[in-house]
Amino acid sequence: MNTSFSFEEPIDLSRFNHLYSTEAAAESQPSSNSIPDGRYEVVVAEASLTTAQSSGNPMIRWVLRITGSTFRDRILRKHSAITEKSLPYVKKELEICGLRLATFSDLSMRVSELEGVELEVAKITKDNDSKVFFNRAIASQTQPDGVAHDELPF
């Protein structure tokens, strides 16, 4: 059963045929609303294990929400492929986030613990390829119970 909508009259696109066959595809331009290279304070909004479509390798998919600067609440994305060669880098990223694993296979059960971690990251673009690097964790000003870290008795 076809549930698509039909127009009263078919749309005639034939007037574009010649232009389409002779026109070169537009060069991709950087988006005017893209986030420029630089250092950003972010919070891990989402971290999940998934599989890379191109290689089939496991990877961590990071969604990082900017918490400071004029780009507040904008999103940076990072994919950390997990291979024999990349494992030392993935381990460093996890340690920066404060996640220490007894065995690496524990990550599948503990990946959600990465959410909420505050980080300083660097976004660097080279040859139209942007990468996000974790610099350091940012110490939270509150404890898990929401109480600020201070020595005041009141």
Coordinates of N, CA and C in Angstrom, one line a residue:
M1 N 0.8 -1.2 0.0 CA 0.0 0.0 0.0 C 0.9 1.2 0.0
N2 N 0.7 2.1 -0.9 CA 1.4 3.4 -1.0 C 0.8 4.4 -0.2
T3 N 1.5 4.9 0.8 CA 1.0 5.9 1.7 C 1.6 7.3 1.4
S4 N 2.3 7.4 0.3 CA 3.0 8.7 0.0 C 1.9 9.7 -0.5
F5 N 2.2 11.0 -0.3 CA 1.2 12.0 -0.7 C 1.5 12.2 -2.2
S6 N 0.4 12.5 -2.9 CA 0.6 12.9 -4.4 C 0.2 14.3 -4.5
F7 N 0.9 15.0 -5.4 CA 0.6 16.4 -5.8 C -0.5 16.4 -6.8
E8 N -1.3 17.4 -6.9 CA -2.3 17.5 -7.9 C -1.7 17.4 -9.3
E9 N -0.6 18.1 -9.5 CA 0.1 18.1 -10.7 C 1.5 17.6 -10.5
P10 N 2.1 16.8 -11.4 CA 3.5 16.4 -11.2 C 4.4 17.7 -11.3
I11 N 5.5 17.7 -10.6 CA 6.4 18.8 -10.6 C 7.3 18.6 -11.8
D12 N 7.4 19.6 -12.7 CA 8.2 19.5 -13.9 C 9.6 20.1 -13.6
L13 N 10.6 19.2 -13.6 CA 11.9 19.7 -13.4 C 12.8 19.7 -14.6
S14 N 12.2 19.5 -15.8 CA 12.9 19.4 -17.0 C 13.6 20.7 -17.4
R15 N 13.2 21.8 -16.9 CA 13.8 23.1 -17.2 C 15.2 23.2 -16.6
F16 N 15.5 22.3 -15.7 CA 16.8 22.3 -15.0 C 17.8 21.3 -15.7
N17 N 17.3 20.5 -16.6 CA 18.1 19.4 -17.1 C 19.5 19.9 -17.7
H18 N 19.4 20.9 -18.6 CA 20.6 21.4 -19.2 C 21.6 22.0 -18.2
L19 N 21.1 22.8 -17.3 CA 21.9 23.4 -16.3 C 22.5 22.3 -15.4
Y20 N 21.8 21.3 -15.0 CA 22.3 20.2 -14.2 C 23.4 19.4 -14.9
S21 N 23.3 19.2 -16.2 CA 24.3 18.4 -16.9 C 25.6 19.2 -17.1
T22 N 25.5 20.6 -17.1 CA 26.7 21.4 -17.4 C 27.3 22.1 -16.1
E23 N 26.5 22.2 -15.1 CA 26.9 22.8 -13.9 C 27.8 21.9 -13.0
A24 N 28.9 22.5 -12.6 CA 29.7 21.7 -11.6 C 29.1 21.8 -10.2
A25 N 29.4 20.7 -9.5 CA 28.8 20.7 -8.1 C 29.5 21.8 -7.3
A26 N 28.7 22.4 -6.4 CA 29.2 23.5 -5.6 C 30.3 23.0 -4.7
E27 N 31.4 23.8 -4.5 CA 32.4 23.5 -3.6 C 31.9 23.6 -2.2
S28 N 32.2 22.7 -1.3 CA 31.7 22.8 0.0 C 32.5 23.9 0.8
Q29 N 31.7 24.8 1.3 CA 32.2 25.9 2.1 C 32.1 25.6 3.6
P30 N 33.0 26.1 4.4 CA 32.7 26.0 5.8 C 31.5 26.7 6.2
S31 N 30.7 26.0 7.1 CA 29.5 26.5 7.5 C 29.7 27.8 8.3
S32 N 28.9 28.8 8.1 CA 29.0 30.1 8.8 C 28.7 29.9 10.3
N33 N 28.0 28.8 10.6 CA 27.7 28.6 12.1 C 28.6 27.5 12.7
S34 N 29.7 27.2 12.0 CA 30.6 26.2 12.6 C 31.4 26.8 13.7
I35 N 31.9 25.9 14.6 CA 32.6 26.3 15.7 C 34.1 26.4 15.3
P36 N 34.7 27.6 15.5 CA 36.1 27.8 15.1 C 37.1 27.0 16.0
D37 N 38.3 26.8 15.5 CA 39.3 26.1 16.2 C 39.6 26.9 17.5
G38 N 39.9 26.2 18.6 CA 40.2 26.8 19.8 C 40.0 25.8 21.0
R39 N 40.2 26.4 22.2 CA 40.0 25.6 23.4 C 38.6 25.9 24.0
Y40 N 37.9 24.8 24.4 CA 36.6 25.0 24.9 C 36.4 24.2 26.2
E41 N 35.6 24.7 27.1 CA 35.1 24.0 28.3 C 33.9 23.3 27.8
V42 N 33.8 22.0 28.1 CA 32.6 21.2 27.7 C 32.2 20.2 28.8
V43 N 31.0 19.7 28.6 CA 30.6 18.6 29.5 C 30.2 17.5 28.5
V44 N 30.5 16.3 28.9 CA 30.1 15.1 28.1 C 28.6 14.9 28.3
A45 N 27.9 15.3 27.2 CA 26.5 15.1 27.2 C 26.0 13.7 26.9
E46 N 26.8 13.0 26.2 CA 26.5 11.6 25.8 C 27.8 10.9 25.4
A47 N 27.9 9.7 25.9 CA 29.0 8.8 25.5 C 28.4 7.4 25.3
S48 N 28.7 6.8 24.2 CA 28.2 5.5 23.9 C 29.2 4.7 23.0
L49 N 29.1 3.4 23.2 CA 29.9 2.5 22.3 C 29.1 2.2 21.1
T50 N 29.7 2.2 20.0 CA 29.1 1.9 18.7 C 30.1 1.3 17.8
T51 N 29.7 1.0 16.6 CA 30.6 0.4 15.6 C 30.8 1.4 14.4
A52 N 32.0 1.6 14.0 CA 32.3 2.4 12.8 C 31.7 1.8 11.6
Q53 N 30.9 2.5 10.8 CA 30.3 2.0 9.6 C 31.3 1.6 8.6
S54 N 32.4 2.4 8.5 CA 33.4 2.1 7.4 C 34.3 0.9 7.7
S55 N 34.7 0.7 8.9 CA 35.7 -0.3 9.3 C 35.1 -1.5 10.1
G56 N 34.0 -1.2 10.7 CA 33.4 -2.2 11.6 C 34.1 -2.3 13.0
N57 N 35.1 -1.4 13.2 CA 35.7 -1.4 14.5 C 34.9 -0.7 15.6
P58 N 35.0 -1.2 16.8 CA 34.2 -0.5 17.9 C 34.8 0.9 18.1
M59 N 33.9 1.8 18.6 CA 34.4 3.2 18.8 C 33.5 3.8 19.9
I60 N 34.0 4.8 20.5 CA 33.3 5.6 21.5 C 32.8 6.8 20.8
R61 N 31.5 7.1 20.8 CA 30.9 8.3 20.2 C 30.6 9.2 21.3
W62 N 31.3 10.4 21.2 CA 31.2 11.5 22.3 C 30.3 12.6 21.7
V63 N 29.4 13.1 22.5 CA 28.7 14.3 22.3 C 29.1 15.3 23.4
L64 N 29.7 16.4 23.0 CA 30.3 17.3 24.0 C 29.6 18.6 23.9
R65 N 29.0 19.1 25.0 CA 28.2 20.4 25.0 C 29.1 21.4 25.6
I66 N 29.3 22.5 24.8 CA 30.2 23.6 25.3 C 29.5 24.3 26.4
T67 N 30.2 24.6 27.5 CA 29.6 25.2 28.7 C 30.1 26.6 28.9
G68 N 31.2 27.0 28.2 CA 31.7 28.4 28.4 C 31.7 29.1 27.1
S69 N 32.1 30.3 27.1 CA 32.3 31.2 25.9 C 31.1 31.5 25.2
T70 N 31.3 32.2 24.1 CA 30.1 32.6 23.2 C 29.5 31.5 22.5
F71 N 30.1 30.3 22.5 CA 29.5 29.1 21.9 C 28.7 28.2 22.8
R72 N 28.3 28.7 24.0 CA 27.6 28.0 25.0 C 26.5 27.2 24.4
D73 N 26.4 25.9 24.9 CA 25.3 25.0 24.5 C 25.4 24.5 23.0
R74 N 26.5 24.8 22.3 CA 26.7 24.3 21.0 C 27.4 22.9 21.2
I75 N 27.4 22.1 20.2 CA 27.8 20.7 20.3 C 29.1 20.4 19.5
L76 N 30.0 19.8 20.1 CA 31.2 19.2 19.4 C 31.0 17.7 19.5
R77 N 31.4 17.0 18.4 CA 31.3 15.6 18.3 C 32.7 15.0 18.2
K78 N 32.9 13.8 18.8 CA 34.2 13.1 18.7 C 33.9 11.6 18.6
H79 N 34.7 11.0 17.7 CA 34.6 9.5 17.6 C 36.0 9.0 17.9
S80 N 36.1 8.1 18.9 CA 37.4 7.5 19.2 C 37.3 6.0 18.8
A81 N 38.0 5.7 17.7 CA 38.0 4.4 17.2 C 38.9 3.5 18.1
I82 N 38.5 2.3 18.3 CA 39.2 1.4 19.2 C 39.8 0.3 18.3
T83 N 41.2 0.4 18.2 CA 42.0 -0.6 17.5 C 43.2 -0.9 18.4
E84 N 44.0 -1.8 17.9 CA 45.3 -2.1 18.7 C 46.1 -0.9 18.7
K85 N 46.2 -0.1 17.6 CA 47.1 1.1 17.5 C 46.5 2.3 18.3
S86 N 45.2 2.4 18.4 CA 44.6 3.6 19.0 C 44.3 3.4 20.5
L87 N 44.4 2.1 21.0 CA 44.1 1.8 22.4 C 44.8 2.7 23.4
P88 N 46.1 3.0 23.2 CA 46.8 3.9 24.2 C 46.1 5.3 24.3
Y89 N 45.7 5.8 23.1 CA 45.0 7.1 23.1 C 43.6 7.1 23.7
V90 N 42.9 6.0 23.5 CA 41.6 5.8 24.1 C 41.7 5.7 25.6
K91 N 42.7 4.9 26.0 CA 43.0 4.8 27.5 C 43.3 6.1 28.1
K92 N 44.1 7.0 27.4 CA 44.4 8.3 28.0 C 43.1 9.1 28.1
E93 N 42.3 9.1 27.0 CA 41.0 9.9 27.1 C 40.2 9.4 28.3
L94 N 40.1 8.1 28.5 CA 39.3 7.6 29.6 C 39.9 8.0 30.9
E95 N 41.2 8.0 31.0 CA 41.8 8.4 32.3 C 41.7 9.9 32.5
I96 N 41.7 10.7 31.5 CA 41.5 12.1 31.6 C 40.1 12.4 32.2
C97 N 39.1 11.5 31.8 CA 37.8 11.6 32.3 C 37.6 11.0 33.6
G98 N 38.6 10.4 34.2 CA 38.5 9.8 35.5 C 38.0 8.4 35.5
L99 N 37.9 7.8 34.4 CA 37.4 6.4 34.3 C 38.6 5.4 34.2
R100 N 38.8 4.7 35.3 CA 39.8 3.6 35.4 C 39.1 2.3 35.3
L101 N 39.6 1.4 34.4 CA 39.0 0.1 34.2 C 39.9 -1.0 34.7
A102 N 39.3 -2.0 35.3 CA 40.1 -3.2 35.7 C 40.4 -4.0 34.4
T103 N 39.5 -4.1 33.6 CA 39.7 -4.7 32.2 C 39.0 -3.9 31.2
F104 N 39.5 -3.8 30.0 CA 38.9 -2.9 29.0 C 37.5 -3.3 28.7
S105 N 37.2 -4.6 28.7 CA 35.8 -5.0 28.4 C 34.8 -4.4 29.4
D106 N 35.2 -3.9 30.5 CA 34.3 -3.3 31.5 C 33.7 -2.0 30.9
L107 N 34.3 -1.5 29.9 CA 33.9 -0.2 29.3 C 32.4 -0.3 28.9
S108 N 32.0 -1.4 28.3 CA 30.7 -1.6 27.8 C 29.6 -1.4 28.9
M109 N 30.0 -1.7 30.1 CA 29.0 -1.6 31.2 C 29.2 -0.2 31.9
R110 N 30.3 0.5 31.7 CA 30.6 1.7 32.5 C 30.7 2.9 31.6
V111 N 30.4 2.8 30.3 CA 30.6 4.0 29.4 C 29.6 5.1 29.8
S112 N 28.5 4.9 30.4 CA 27.6 5.9 30.8 C 28.2 6.8 32.0
E113 N 29.2 6.2 32.7 CA 29.8 7.0 33.7 C 30.6 8.2 33.2
L114 N 30.8 8.3 31.9 CA 31.5 9.4 31.3 C 30.6 10.6 31.2
E115 N 29.3 10.4 31.1 CA 28.4 11.5 31.0 C 28.4 12.4 32.2
G116 N 28.5 13.7 31.9 CA 28.5 14.7 33.0 C 30.0 15.1 33.4
V117 N 31.0 14.4 32.8 CA 32.3 14.8 33.1 C 32.6 16.2 32.4
E118 N 33.3 17.1 33.1 CA 33.6 18.4 32.5 C 35.1 18.4 32.1
L119 N 35.3 18.9 30.9 CA 36.6 18.8 30.3 C 37.0 20.1 29.6
E120 N 38.3 20.3 29.4 CA 38.8 21.3 28.5 C 39.3 20.6 27.3
V121 N 38.8 21.0 26.1 CA 39.2 20.3 24.9 C 39.7 21.3 23.9
A122 N 40.4 20.8 22.9 CA 40.9 21.7 21.8 C 40.4 21.1 20.5
K123 N 39.8 22.1 19.8 CA 39.3 21.7 18.4 C 40.3 22.2 17.4
I124 N 40.9 21.3 16.6 CA 41.9 21.7 15.6 C 41.5 21.2 14.3
T125 N 41.6 22.0 13.3 CA 41.3 21.7 11.9 C 42.5 21.7 11.1
K126 N 42.7 20.6 10.3 CA 43.9 20.6 9.4 C 43.4 19.9 8.1
D127 N 43.6 20.6 7.0 CA 43.2 20.0 5.7 C 41.7 19.7 5.7
N128 N 40.8 20.6 6.2 CA 39.4 20.4 6.3 C 38.9 19.2 7.1
D129 N 39.8 18.7 8.0 CA 39.5 17.6 8.9 C 39.6 18.2 10.3
S130 N 38.5 18.2 11.0 CA 38.5 18.7 12.4 C 38.6 17.6 13.4
K131 N 39.4 17.8 14.4 CA 39.5 16.8 15.4 C 39.4 17.5 16.8
V132 N 38.9 16.8 17.8 CA 38.8 17.3 19.1 C 39.7 16.4 20.0
F133 N 40.5 17.1 20.8 CA 41.4 16.5 21.7 C 41.1 16.9 23.1
F134 N 41.2 15.9 24.0 CA 40.9 16.1 25.4 C 42.2 16.7 26.1
N135 N 42.2 17.9 26.7 CA 43.3 18.4 27.3 C 43.4 18.0 28.8
R136 N 42.3 18.2 29.5 CA 42.3 17.9 31.0 C 40.8 17.9 31.5
A137 N 40.7 17.3 32.6 CA 39.4 17.3 33.3 C 39.3 18.7 34.0
I138 N 38.1 19.2 34.1 CA 37.9 20.4 34.9 C 37.3 20.0 36.2
A139 N 37.9 20.4 37.3 CA 37.4 20.0 38.7 C 36.1 20.7 38.9
S140 N 35.1 19.9 39.2 CA 33.8 20.4 39.5 C 33.8 21.2 40.8
Q141 N 33.0 22.2 40.8 CA 32.9 23.0 42.0 C 31.9 22.5 43.0
T142 N 31.2 21.4 42.7 CA 30.2 20.8 43.6 C 30.5 19.3 43.7
Q143 N 30.1 18.7 44.8 CA 30.2 17.3 45.1 C 29.0 16.6 44.4
P144 N 29.0 15.3 44.3 CA 27.8 14.6 43.8 C 26.5 15.0 44.4
D145 N 26.5 15.4 45.7 CA 25.3 15.7 46.4 C 24.9 17.2 46.1
G146 N 25.7 17.9 45.3 CA 25.3 19.3 44.9 C 25.9 20.3 45.9
V147 N 26.6 19.9 46.9 CA 27.2 20.9 47.9 C 28.5 21.3 47.4
A148 N 28.8 22.6 47.5 CA 30.1 23.2 47.0 C 31.2 22.7 47.9
H149 N 32.4 22.6 47.3 CA 33.6 22.2 48.0 C 34.1 23.5 48.7
D150 N 34.0 23.6 50.0 CA 34.6 24.7 50.7 C 34.8 24.3 52.2
E151 N 35.5 25.1 52.9 CA 35.8 24.8 54.3 C 34.9 25.6 55.2
L152 N 33.9 26.3 54.7 CA 33.0 27.1 55.6 C 32.1 26.2 56.4
P153 N 32.0 26.5 57.7 CA 31.1 25.6 58.5 C 29.6 26.0 58.4
F154 N 29.3 27.0 57.7 CA 27.9 27.4 57.6 C 27.4 27.6 56.2

